[in-house]
Phi, psi and omega in degrees: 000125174256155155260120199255148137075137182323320166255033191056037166298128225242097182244153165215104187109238159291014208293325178295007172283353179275359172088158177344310174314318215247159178249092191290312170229156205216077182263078195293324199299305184303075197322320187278329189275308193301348174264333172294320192194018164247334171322272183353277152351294196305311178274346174280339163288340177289292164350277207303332210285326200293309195281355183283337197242334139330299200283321160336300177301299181318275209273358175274321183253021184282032167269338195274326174292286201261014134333285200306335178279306160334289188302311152311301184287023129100021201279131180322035200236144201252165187305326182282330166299323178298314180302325205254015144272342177290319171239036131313292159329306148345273197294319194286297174328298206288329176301311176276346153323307192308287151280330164313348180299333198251353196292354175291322159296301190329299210243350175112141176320289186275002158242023153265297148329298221298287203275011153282326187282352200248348185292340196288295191334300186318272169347307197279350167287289181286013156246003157281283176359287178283005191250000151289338170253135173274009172273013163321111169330172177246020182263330174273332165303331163284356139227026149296287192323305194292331178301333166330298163336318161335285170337256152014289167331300172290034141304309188299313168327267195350284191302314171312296174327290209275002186264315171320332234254314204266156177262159193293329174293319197262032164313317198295314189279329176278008195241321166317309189288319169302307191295305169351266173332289169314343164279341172312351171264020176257319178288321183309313173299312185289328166301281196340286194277355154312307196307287180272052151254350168278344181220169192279085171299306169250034163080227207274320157355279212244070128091168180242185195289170196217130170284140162324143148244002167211148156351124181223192188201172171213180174281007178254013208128184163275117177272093182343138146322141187110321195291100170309141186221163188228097171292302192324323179283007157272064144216341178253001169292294187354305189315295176318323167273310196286354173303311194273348158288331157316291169334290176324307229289320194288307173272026188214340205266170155219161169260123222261077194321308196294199206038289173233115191269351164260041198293312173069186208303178186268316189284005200245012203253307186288018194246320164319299150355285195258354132352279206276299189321308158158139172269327178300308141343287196307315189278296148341306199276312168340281184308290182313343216247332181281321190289310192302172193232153206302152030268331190311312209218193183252322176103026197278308160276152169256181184297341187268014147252333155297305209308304179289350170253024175265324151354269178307324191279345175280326176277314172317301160301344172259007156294275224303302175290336178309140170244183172042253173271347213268330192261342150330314174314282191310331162317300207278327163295357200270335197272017161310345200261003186267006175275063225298359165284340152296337179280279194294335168295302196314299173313298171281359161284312173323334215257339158306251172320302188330304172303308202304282205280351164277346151288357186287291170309307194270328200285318143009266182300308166297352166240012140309301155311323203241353151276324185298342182231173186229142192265130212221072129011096181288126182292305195298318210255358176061014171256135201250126170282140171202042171254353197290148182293142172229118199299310208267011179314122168311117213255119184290334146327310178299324192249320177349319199275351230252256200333289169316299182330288217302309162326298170269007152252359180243006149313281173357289159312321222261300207268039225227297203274346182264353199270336191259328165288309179120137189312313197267341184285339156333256163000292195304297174308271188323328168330296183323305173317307128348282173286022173229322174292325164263003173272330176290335179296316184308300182287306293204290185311299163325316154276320153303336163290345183240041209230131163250019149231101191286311189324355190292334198272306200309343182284343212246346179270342192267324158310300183307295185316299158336288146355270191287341116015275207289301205305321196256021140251346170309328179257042133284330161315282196303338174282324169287329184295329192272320195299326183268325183288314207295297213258136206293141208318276161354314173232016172277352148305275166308352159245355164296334194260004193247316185287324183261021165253316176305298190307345215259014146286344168308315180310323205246315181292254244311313177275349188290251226320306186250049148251332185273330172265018155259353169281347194247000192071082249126036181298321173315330161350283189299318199274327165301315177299327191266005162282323170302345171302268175329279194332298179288349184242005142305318161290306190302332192296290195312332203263352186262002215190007206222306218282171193323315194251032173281180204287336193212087184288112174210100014282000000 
């Protein structure tokens, strides 16, 4: 075994031809080789990736943060306009997932991280940009949202990458910890950007300030009407991390030759990359433009049918279209899907990731709507009012971040505790769990939508949330964990990135379902549907992987 290249780069035979970067060999499986020199590696790529997928997370779900701030500062947009940019952003984020599941074999670790983290900038420009004015269109703002999505996307990369780097007992902890951490970037957006928004971070650059027209918050409180404020820095703090994280990503990261054995030159690698993002782009746009409802769209669909044909249709594009070596690769990575433990990992990651980031998203905003006002019961005509201002409101900036925290400091814990238990009876519990919190999350919603002090609710609704929060990052752990014992080195990459691009429609369902059943006075709905959810892939968790004669006993 030799050491190649400055940055401990590991080859044999031929391996300097691949240059400093790249790794010919890698034997994570090998006790002797993973403590002389791959621990090492292993973990300094763990380093870079974790704060890289942070900022992903950050700017794919800061809509969810700067709706709500929209709506103070008075920007012409009705709550339903609103709703559907976080999932435009949803949807685009999970779609793009979809070929990032794959971008790892192609183009190579580190030149993937590197130009997914650096691709974030675009977004993160053109929604500062557009968040100086409130005549902004809402059309440009819907394609800041959608370009958001990038952000999102790279998870899957993320993951698919850092799962190579590790050996199987520590999947469950090396994969917590990267996603764990990386989730930590929907609380850093929610701290965060109330935060610089409170002040001119970057002078005249970025525009001057805009007043408040309602109550607004931070984690320290409430910010008075009236308050200058620089909405325009959520979008342009972004900038300050990912510049110097592209750098790390570029100069620090390696690609792994067993992983991906066709990488060819680095443009020709980002040239894949950015390809493939997009047909994904493409495929979104497509779907969103049949789903939105007119002047945006056509209206054709509704969401559980766009959702599966932009799916299908993102994978059809990228067969039909892939050139050169890329579309063997993808054959061949494709054959995850004749595998039905993908199909039962896929379901049951929804009910995990799914749940995390689609409450990430929609809970902002929705606790906004049904605390921020008092619902107010015409005695005669029995029709519920639901514009009056509610003095005594909770500033949802101050609490918004607390459920994401909770989530994403105990993933980790989640992949910890299953590397010593086993992935699914993890899964079994929090299922459970899962189904008593959101049907109490339901009634709790129900009352308060029917309240003209809803606030009243709020501590047993934020408690209640927190809750699922905590259960679906544990079985965020716990899914990766089952994931790395069924499936073999090879496809267990692709399918950590396939199951979290499916599951990352929770983002794009989760504000559609409980913005349309609070549009309908029914919010409790949504919350009810999704316990019935949980409930069948408690079974389905038990009958694939728990009961006596299951297909894969784990534990």
């Amino acid at each position: 075994m030799n050491k190649k290249g400055q940055r401990g780069s590991i080859g044999v035979g031929g391996a300097s031809a691949y240059g400093s970067t790249d790794i010919a060999d890698w034997r994570p499986e090998d006790n002797d080789f993973w403590e002389s020199a791959g621990k090492i590696i292993a973990y300094r790529n763990l380093m870079i990736s974790v704060p890289s997928l942070l900022c992903g997370f950050a700017v794919w779900m800061m809509w969810g943060i700067l709706t709500v701030q929209m709506l103070n500062l008075g920007f012409p947009f009705t709550q339903a306009e609103l709703f559907t940019l976080a999932a435009i952003a949803g949807l685009s984020g999970a779609t793009l997932r979809i070929p990032a599941t794959f971008f790892i074999r192609i183009a190579g670790g580190r030149n993937v991280v590197f130009l997914t983290t650096a691709l974030l900038m675009i977004p993160a420009l053109l929604t500062g940009i557009a968040l100086q004015d409130t005549g902004t269109p809402l059309i440009v703002f819907q394609l800041c949202a959608l370009l958001s999505g990038i952000g999102g996307g790279n998870f899957a990369c993320s993951m698919s990458n850092i799962t190579s780097f590790f050996p199987k007992r520590l999947q469950g902890t090396a994969l917590g910890i990267n996603a764990g951490l990386g989730n930590f970037g929907v609380t850093t957006m929610q701290i965060l950007i109330p935060l610089v928004m409170t002040v001119g971070l970057f002078g005249t650059f970025a525009g001057g300030s805009m007043t408040l027209l309602k109550d607004s918050g931070w984690i320290l409180g409430k910010i008075a009407a009236g308050t200058p404020t620089y909405i325009q820095n959520g979008g342009f703090v972004w900038l300050l991390l990912l510049v110097p994280l592209a750098f790390f990503g570029f100069f620090g990261m390696n690609n792994l030759v067993p992983i991906s054995p066709n990488i060819g030159s680095t443009p020709a690698a980002f040239t894949k990359v950015v390809w493939l993002y997009f047909l994904g782009l493409v495929t979104s746009v497509l779907g969103l433009y049949c789903y939105l409802p007119k002047p945006f769209g056509l209206g054709l669909l509704n969401m559980w049918v766009a959702m599966p044909l932009i799916i299908v249709g993102t994978l059809l594009a990228m067969k039909v279209f892939a050139f050169g070596d890329m579309r063997a690769n993808l054959e061949r990575q494709f054959r995850i899907f004749s595998n039905k433990h993908t199909w039962s990992m896929t379901a049951l990651y929804i009910v995990t990731f799914g749940s995390f980031i689609g409450f990430s998203n929609a809970v902002p905003l929705a606790m906004k709507v049904i605390f921020g006002v008092q619902h107010i019961q015409d005695p005669v005509t029995g029709v519920w009012a639901h514009s009056l201002n509610n003095p005594s409101a909770p500033p949802v900036l101050a609490y918004a971040w607390i459920g994401p925290f909770v989530g994403a400091l105990i993933r980790p814990v989640g992949g910890w505790i299953s590397d010593k238990v086993g992935g699914s009876i993890v899964t079994q519990i929090i299922s459970a769990v899962m189904v008593v919190a959101s049907a109490y999350a339901g009634y709790l919603m129900m009352q308060a939508y029917h309240s003209a002090t809803p606030e009243v609710y709020f501590t047993q609704f934020m408690v209640t949330f927190v809750v699922l929060f905590a259960a679906s990052g544990i079985g965020n752990g716990s899914t990766f964990r089952t994931i790395g014992v069924i499936f073999d080195r090879e496809q267990a990459g692709p399918v950590l990135g396939w199951t979290s691009a499916v599951a990352a429609y929770g983002s794009f369902i989760a504000p559609v379902v409980i913005g349309d059943q609070i549009k309908a006075g029914t919010p409790e709905m949504a919350m009810y549907g999704f316990a019935v959810f949980y409930a069948v892939c408690l079974v389905l968790n038990w009958w694939f992987y728990l009961r006596a004669n299951a297909y894969v006993k784990n534990p």
